[in-house]
Short mmCIF file of C-alpha atoms and ligand atoms in Angstrom, two decimals:
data_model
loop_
_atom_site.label_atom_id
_atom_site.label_comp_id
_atom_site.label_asym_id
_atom_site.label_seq_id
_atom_site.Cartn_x
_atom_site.Cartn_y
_atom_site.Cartn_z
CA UNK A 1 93.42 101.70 53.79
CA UNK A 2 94.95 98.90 52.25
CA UNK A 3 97.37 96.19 54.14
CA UNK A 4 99.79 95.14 50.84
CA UNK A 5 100.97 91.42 52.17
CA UNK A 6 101.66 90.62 47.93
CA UNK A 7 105.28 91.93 47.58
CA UNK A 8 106.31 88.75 45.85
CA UNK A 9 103.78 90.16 42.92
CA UNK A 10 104.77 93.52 42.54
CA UNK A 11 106.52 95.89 44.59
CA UNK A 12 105.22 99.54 45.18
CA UNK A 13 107.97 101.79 43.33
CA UNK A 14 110.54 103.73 45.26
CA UNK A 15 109.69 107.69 44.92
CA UNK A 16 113.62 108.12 44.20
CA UNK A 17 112.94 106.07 41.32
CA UNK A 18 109.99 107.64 39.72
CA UNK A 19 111.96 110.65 40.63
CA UNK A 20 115.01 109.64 38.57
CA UNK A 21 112.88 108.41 35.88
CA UNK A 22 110.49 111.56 35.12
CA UNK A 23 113.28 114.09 32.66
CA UNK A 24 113.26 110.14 30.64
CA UNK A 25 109.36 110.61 29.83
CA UNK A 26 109.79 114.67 29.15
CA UNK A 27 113.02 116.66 28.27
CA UNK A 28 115.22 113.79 27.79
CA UNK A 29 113.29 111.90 25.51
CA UNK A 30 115.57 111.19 22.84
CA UNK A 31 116.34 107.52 21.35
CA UNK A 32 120.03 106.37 22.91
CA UNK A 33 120.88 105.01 19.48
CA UNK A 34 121.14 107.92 17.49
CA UNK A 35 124.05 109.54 16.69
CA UNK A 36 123.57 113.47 17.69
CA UNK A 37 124.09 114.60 21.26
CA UNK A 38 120.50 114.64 22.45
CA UNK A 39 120.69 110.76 21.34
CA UNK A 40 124.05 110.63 23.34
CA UNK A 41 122.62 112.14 26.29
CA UNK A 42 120.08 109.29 26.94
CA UNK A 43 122.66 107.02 25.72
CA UNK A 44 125.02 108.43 28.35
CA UNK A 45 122.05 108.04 31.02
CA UNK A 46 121.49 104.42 29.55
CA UNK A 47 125.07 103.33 30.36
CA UNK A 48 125.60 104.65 33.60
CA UNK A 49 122.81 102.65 34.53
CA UNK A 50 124.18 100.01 33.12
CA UNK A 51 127.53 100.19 35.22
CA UNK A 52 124.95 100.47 38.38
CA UNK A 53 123.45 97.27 37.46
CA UNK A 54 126.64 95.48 36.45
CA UNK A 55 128.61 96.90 39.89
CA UNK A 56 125.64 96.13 42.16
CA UNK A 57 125.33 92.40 40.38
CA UNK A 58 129.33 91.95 40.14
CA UNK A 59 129.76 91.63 36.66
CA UNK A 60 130.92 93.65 34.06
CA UNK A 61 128.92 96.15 32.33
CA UNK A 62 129.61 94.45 29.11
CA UNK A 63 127.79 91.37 30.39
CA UNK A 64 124.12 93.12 31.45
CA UNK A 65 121.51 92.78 28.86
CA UNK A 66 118.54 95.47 29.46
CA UNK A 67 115.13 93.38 28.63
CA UNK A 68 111.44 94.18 28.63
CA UNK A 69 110.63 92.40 31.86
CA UNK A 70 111.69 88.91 34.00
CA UNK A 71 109.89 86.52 31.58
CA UNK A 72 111.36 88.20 28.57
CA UNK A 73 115.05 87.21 30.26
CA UNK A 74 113.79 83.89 31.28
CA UNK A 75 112.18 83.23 27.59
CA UNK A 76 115.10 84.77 26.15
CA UNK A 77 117.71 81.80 28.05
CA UNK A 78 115.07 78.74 27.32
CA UNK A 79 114.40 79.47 23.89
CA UNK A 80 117.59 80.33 22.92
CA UNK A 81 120.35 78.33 23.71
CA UNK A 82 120.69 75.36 21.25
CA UNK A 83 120.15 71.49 23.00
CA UNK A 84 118.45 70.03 25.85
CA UNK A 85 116.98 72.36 28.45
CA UNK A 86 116.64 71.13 32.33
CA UNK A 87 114.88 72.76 34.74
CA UNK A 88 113.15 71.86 38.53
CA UNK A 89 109.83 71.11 38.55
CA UNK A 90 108.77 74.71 41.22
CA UNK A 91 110.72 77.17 38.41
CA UNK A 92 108.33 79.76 37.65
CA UNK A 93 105.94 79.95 34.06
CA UNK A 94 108.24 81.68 32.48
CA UNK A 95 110.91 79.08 32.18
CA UNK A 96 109.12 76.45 32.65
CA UNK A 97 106.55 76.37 29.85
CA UNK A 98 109.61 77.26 27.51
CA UNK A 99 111.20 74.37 28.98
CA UNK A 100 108.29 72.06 28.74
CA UNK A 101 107.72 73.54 24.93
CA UNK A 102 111.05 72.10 24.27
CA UNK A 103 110.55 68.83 25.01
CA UNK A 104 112.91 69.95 27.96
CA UNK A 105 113.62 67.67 31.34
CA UNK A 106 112.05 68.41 34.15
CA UNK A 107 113.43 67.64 37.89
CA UNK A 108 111.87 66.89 40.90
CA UNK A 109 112.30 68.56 44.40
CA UNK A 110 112.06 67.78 48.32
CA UNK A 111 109.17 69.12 50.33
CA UNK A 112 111.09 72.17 50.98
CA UNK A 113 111.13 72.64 47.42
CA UNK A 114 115.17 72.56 46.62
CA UNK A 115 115.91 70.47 43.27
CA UNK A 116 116.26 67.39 43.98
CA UNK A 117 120.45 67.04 43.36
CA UNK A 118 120.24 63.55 42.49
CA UNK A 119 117.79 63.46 40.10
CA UNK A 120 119.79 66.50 38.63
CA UNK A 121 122.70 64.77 38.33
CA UNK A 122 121.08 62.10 36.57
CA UNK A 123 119.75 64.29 33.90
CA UNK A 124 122.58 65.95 33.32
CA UNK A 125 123.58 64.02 29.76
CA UNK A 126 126.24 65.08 27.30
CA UNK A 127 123.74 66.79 25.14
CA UNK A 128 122.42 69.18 27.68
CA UNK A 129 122.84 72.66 27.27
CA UNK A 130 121.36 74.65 29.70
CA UNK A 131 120.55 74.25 33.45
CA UNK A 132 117.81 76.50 34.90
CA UNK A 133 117.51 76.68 38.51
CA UNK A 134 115.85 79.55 40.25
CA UNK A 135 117.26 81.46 43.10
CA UNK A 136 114.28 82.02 44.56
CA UNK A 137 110.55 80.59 45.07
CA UNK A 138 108.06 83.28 44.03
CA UNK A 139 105.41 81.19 45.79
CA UNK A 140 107.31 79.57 49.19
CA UNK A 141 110.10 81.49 48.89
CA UNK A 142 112.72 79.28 48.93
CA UNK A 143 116.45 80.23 48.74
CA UNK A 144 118.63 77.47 46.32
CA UNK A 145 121.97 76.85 47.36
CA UNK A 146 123.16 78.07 43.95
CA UNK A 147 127.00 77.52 44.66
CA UNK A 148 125.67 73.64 44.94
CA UNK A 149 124.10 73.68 42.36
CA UNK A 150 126.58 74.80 39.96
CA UNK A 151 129.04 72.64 41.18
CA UNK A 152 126.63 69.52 40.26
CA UNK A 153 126.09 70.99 37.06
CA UNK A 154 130.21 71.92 36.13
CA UNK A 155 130.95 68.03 37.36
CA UNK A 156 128.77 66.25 35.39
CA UNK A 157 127.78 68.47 32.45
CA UNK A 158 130.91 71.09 31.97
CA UNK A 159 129.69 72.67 28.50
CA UNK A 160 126.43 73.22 29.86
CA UNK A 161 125.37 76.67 30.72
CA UNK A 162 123.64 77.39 34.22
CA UNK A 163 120.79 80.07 33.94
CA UNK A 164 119.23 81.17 37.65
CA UNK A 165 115.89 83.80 37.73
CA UNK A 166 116.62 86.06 40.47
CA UNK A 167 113.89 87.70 40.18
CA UNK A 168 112.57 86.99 43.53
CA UNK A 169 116.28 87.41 44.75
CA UNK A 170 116.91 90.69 44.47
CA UNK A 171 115.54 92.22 48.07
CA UNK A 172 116.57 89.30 50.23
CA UNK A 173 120.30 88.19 48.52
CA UNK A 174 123.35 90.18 47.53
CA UNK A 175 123.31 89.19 43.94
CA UNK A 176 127.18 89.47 43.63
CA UNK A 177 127.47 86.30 45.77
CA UNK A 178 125.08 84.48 43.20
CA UNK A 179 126.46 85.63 39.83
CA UNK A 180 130.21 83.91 40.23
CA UNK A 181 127.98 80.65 40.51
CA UNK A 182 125.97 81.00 37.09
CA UNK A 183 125.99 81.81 33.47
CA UNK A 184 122.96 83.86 33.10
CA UNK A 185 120.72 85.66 35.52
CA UNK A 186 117.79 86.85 35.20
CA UNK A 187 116.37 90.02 36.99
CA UNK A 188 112.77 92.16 36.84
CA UNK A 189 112.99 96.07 37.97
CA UNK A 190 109.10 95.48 39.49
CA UNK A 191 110.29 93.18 42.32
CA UNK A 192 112.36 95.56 44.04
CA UNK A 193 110.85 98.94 43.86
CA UNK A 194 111.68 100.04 39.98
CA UNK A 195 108.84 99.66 37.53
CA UNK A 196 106.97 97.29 35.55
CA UNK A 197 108.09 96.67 31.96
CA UNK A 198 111.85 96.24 32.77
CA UNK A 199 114.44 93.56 33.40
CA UNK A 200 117.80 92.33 33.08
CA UNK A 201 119.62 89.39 31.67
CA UNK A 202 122.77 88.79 32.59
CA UNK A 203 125.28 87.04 30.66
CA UNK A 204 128.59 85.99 31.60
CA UNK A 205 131.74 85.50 29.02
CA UNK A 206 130.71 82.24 26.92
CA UNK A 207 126.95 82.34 27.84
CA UNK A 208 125.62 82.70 24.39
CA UNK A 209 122.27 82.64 23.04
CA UNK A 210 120.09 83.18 19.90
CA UNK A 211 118.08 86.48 20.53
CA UNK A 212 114.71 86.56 20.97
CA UNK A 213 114.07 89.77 19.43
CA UNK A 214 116.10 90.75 16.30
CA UNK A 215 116.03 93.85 14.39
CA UNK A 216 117.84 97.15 15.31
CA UNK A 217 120.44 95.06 16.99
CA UNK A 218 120.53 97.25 20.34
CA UNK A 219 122.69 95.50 23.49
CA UNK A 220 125.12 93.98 21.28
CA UNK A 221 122.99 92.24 18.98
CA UNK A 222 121.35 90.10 22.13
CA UNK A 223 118.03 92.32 22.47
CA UNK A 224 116.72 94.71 19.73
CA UNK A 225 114.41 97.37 20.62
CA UNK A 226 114.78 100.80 21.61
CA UNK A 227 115.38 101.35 25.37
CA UNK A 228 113.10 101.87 27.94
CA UNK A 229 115.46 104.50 28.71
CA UNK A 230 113.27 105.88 32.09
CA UNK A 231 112.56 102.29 32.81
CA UNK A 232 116.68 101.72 32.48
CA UNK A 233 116.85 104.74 34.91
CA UNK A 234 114.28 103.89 37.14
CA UNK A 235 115.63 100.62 37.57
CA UNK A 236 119.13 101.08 38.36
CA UNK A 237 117.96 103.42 40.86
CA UNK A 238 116.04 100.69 42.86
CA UNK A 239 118.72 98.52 42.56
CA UNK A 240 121.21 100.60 44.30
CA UNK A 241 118.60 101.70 47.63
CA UNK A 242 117.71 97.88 47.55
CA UNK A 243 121.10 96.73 47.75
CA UNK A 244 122.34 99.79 50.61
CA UNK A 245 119.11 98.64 52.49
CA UNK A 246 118.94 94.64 52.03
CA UNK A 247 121.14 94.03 55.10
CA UNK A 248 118.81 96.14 57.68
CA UNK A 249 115.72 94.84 55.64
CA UNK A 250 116.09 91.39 55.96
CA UNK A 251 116.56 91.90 59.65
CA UNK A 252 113.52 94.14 59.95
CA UNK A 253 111.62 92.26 57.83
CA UNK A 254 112.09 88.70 58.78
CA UNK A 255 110.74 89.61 62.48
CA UNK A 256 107.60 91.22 61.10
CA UNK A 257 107.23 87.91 59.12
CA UNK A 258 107.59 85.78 62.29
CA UNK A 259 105.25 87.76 63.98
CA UNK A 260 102.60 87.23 61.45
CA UNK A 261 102.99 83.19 60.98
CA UNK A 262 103.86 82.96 64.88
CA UNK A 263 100.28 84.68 65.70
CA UNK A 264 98.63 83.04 63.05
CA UNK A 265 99.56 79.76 64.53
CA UNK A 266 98.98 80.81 68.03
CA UNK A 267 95.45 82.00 67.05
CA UNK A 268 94.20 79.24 64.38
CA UNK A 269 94.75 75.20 64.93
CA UNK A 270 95.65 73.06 62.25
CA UNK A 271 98.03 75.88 60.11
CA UNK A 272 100.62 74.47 58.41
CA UNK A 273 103.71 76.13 57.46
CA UNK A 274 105.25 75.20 54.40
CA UNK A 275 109.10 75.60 54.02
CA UNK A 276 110.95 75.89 57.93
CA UNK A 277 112.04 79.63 57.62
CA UNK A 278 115.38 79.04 57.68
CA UNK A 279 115.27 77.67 54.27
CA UNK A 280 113.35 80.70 52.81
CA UNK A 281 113.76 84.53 52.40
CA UNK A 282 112.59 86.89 55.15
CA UNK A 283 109.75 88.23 53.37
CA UNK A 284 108.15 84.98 52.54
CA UNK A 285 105.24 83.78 54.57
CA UNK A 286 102.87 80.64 53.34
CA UNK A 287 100.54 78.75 55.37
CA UNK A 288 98.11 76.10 54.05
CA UNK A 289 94.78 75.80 56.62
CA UNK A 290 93.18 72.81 57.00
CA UNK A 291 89.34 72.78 56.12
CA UNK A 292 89.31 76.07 54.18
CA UNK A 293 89.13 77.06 50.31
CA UNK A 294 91.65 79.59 49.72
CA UNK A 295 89.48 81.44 47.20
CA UNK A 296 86.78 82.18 49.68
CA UNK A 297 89.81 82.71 52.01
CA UNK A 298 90.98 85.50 49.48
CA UNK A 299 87.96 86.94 48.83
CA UNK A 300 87.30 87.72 52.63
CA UNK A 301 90.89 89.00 53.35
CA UNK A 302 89.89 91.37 50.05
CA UNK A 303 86.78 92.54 51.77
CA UNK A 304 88.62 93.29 54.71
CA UNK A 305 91.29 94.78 52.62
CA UNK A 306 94.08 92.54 52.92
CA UNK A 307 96.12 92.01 49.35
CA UNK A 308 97.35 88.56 50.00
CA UNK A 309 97.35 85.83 46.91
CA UNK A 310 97.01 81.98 46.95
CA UNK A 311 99.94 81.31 44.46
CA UNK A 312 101.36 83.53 41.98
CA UNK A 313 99.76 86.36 40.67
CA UNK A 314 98.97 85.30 37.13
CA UNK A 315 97.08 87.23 34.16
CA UNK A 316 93.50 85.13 34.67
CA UNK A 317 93.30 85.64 37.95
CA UNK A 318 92.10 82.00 38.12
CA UNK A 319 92.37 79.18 41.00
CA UNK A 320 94.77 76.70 39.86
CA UNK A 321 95.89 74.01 41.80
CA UNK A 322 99.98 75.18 42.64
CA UNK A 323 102.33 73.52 40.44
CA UNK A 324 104.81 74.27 43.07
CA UNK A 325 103.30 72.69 46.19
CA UNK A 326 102.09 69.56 44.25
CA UNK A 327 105.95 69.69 43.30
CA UNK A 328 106.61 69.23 46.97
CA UNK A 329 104.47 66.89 47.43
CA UNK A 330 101.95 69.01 49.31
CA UNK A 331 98.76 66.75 49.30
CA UNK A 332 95.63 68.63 47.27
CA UNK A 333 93.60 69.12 50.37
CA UNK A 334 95.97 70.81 51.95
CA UNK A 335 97.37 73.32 48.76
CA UNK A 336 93.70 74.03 48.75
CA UNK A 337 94.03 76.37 51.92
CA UNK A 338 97.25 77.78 50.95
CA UNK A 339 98.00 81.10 51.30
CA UNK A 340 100.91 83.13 50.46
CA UNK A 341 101.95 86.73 52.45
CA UNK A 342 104.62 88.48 51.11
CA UNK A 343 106.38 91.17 53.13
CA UNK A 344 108.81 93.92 51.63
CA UNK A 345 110.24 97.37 52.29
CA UNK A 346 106.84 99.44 53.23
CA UNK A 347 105.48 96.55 54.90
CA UNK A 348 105.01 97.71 59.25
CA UNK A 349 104.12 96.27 62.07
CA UNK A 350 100.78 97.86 62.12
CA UNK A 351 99.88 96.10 58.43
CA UNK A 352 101.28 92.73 59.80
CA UNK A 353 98.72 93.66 62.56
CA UNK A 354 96.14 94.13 60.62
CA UNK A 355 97.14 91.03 58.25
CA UNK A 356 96.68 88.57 61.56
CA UNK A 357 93.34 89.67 62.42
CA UNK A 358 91.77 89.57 58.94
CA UNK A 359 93.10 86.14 58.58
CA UNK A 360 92.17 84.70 61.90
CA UNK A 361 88.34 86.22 61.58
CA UNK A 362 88.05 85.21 57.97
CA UNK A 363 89.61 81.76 58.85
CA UNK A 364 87.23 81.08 61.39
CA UNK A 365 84.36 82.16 59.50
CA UNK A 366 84.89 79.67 56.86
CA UNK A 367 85.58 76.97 59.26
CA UNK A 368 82.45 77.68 60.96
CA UNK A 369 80.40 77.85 57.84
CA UNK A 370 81.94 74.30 56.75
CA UNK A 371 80.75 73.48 60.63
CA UNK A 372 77.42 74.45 60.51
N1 PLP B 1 110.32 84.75 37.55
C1 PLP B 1 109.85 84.82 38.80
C2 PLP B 1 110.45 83.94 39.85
C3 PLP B 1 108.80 85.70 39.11
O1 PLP B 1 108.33 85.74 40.36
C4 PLP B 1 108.26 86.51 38.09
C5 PLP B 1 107.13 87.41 38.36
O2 PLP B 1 106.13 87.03 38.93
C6 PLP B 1 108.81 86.42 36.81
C7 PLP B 1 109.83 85.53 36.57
C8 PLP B 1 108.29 87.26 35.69
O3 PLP B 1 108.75 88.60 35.79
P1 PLP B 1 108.00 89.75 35.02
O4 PLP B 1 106.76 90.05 35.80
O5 PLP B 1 108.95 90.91 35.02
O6 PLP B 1 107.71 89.27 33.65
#
């Protein structure tokens, strides 16, 4: 048995979902673009989902953007909106490598990991174009007071467009208080129960930018490609049981999380926690240990069966040093025991259990190896 504490990577899908999606993959196969009535069928399927998505994100239906995945939306807003790109230093890859690409500015945050306001306002020159600033920390899971934000950015740069990646927003915040705030959003089905290969960008009137993938012109010209019209499906479907469930969820959820870091730190000295959990999303735990390595830290929660992850999940698999904490200003000996537990809808209080012991045995073990 497996204790999943790496919801912040990938969600497991809702069955209602893969449910909802199956008739997509068999007897409903057709292309939404074509112009008989099996085309019009998935095409009908395809927009419903759409008004889903747009009522659950409060926006118009008009203004969501169906994409192949999170970084797609994120690479889409970087890349293609003409003039200087800002961003915080803690954004995820996927907008910040466009951003760096660029030649882009990059902003600095406090130890709790919120962009640094000042330093925003001070980049904010006539000739900047888009603001990026995510919702969300994938790897401490802190929350951005977008509302703030925005009005920073509409003061002192008013033609620039404001871009936020809520893709680690979607469980923990009701994306309808976010999206009166911003220009573009972006969204990923795989972080809240839908399925891998599927996202959302947002864009709100005026938001314009140059598609990243031209061709057969599908969502108005701003993302060609046929649908992933079971991925469409299966999405919108895990949108709406997220959204009827978030309230409940984050309640549930954020004592299960407090449980875990609370008996971690009654059973281990010298564990750190990283953001206070009032500035962070319920199902965001992340410690750093003094006097461990967190790869031999993973590797024995793995042995004992404990998903966990040191930073975010990336394609390598590699150790690299956080770009987030050293954001924060997280000294490197203490990032190097870092360890990130992410909590979501099937998490119990059995696997947070579970979770507590692994840690504190495998903790100890490495501390008394480095003893001995
Ligand atoms: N943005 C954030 C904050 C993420 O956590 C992730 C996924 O790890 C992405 C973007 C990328 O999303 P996707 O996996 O759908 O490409």
């Amino acid at each position: 048995m497996l204790t999943y504490l790496d919801h912040a990577a990938t969600t497991p899908m809702r069955a209602t979902a893969v449910e909802a999606m199956l008739p997509f993959f068999s007897e409903r196969f057709a292309n939404p673009s074509g112009s008989h009535r099996f085309a019009r069928d998935a095409r009908k399927a395809v927009d419903e989902a759409r008004d889903q998505v747009a009522e659950l994100a409060g926006v118009k239906p008009g203004e969501v953007v169906f994409t192949g995945c999170g970084t797609e939306s994120d690479n889409s807003v970087v890349t293609g909106v003409a003039g200087t790109v800002v961003c915080p230093a803690v954004e995820h890859h996927a907008v910040l490598q466009p951003v760096e690409h660029r030649g882009g500015v990059v902003v600095g945050v406090d130890t709790a990991g919120h962009v640094d306001l000042d330093q925003l306002a001070a980049a904010l020159t006539p000739d900047v174009a888009l603001v990026s600033v995510m919702a969300v920390n994938n790897e401490v899971g802190t929350i951005t007071d977008i509302a703030t934000v925005a009005a920073v950015v509409r003061r002192a740069a008013p033609n620039a467009v404001l871009h936020t990646d809520a893709v680690q927003a979607a469980c923990w915040l009701d994306l309808r208080t976010i999206t009166p705030h911003v220009d573009l959003l972006s969204l990923s089905a795989h972080k809240f129960g839908g399925p891998k290969g599927v996202g959302v960008l947002v864009g709100r009137p005026g938001a314009s930018f140059e598609p990243l993938l031209v061709g057969g012109g599908q969502e108005r010209e701003r993302r060609s490609g046929t649908h992933n019209v079971a991925g469409i499906i299966g999405m919108s479907v895990a949108l709406r049981a997220t959204d009827n469930e978030r309230e409940e969820e984050n309640a549930r959820i954020a004592i299960l999380r407090d449980a875990l870091v609370d008996g971690l730190r009654s059973r281990l000295d010298d564990v750190h926690e990283t953001v206070a959990r009032s500035d962070k999303v319920a199902g965001s735990a992340h410690v750093c240990f003094d006097g461990i390595e967190n790869e031999a830290l993973l590797y024995l929660l793995d042995e004992a069966g404990v998903c966990a992850s040191a930073a975010s999940a990336c394609a390598s698999g590699a150790m690299e040093p956080s770009h987030v904490l050293a954001a924060m200003g997280v000294p490197n000996e203490r990032a190097r025991g870092a360890l990130r537990l992410t909590l979501g809808r099937t998490t119990t209080a059995a696997d947070v259990a579970e979770a507590t012991t692994a840690v504190v045995d495998s903790v100890g073990k490495l501390r008394a190896g480095r003893a001995a």
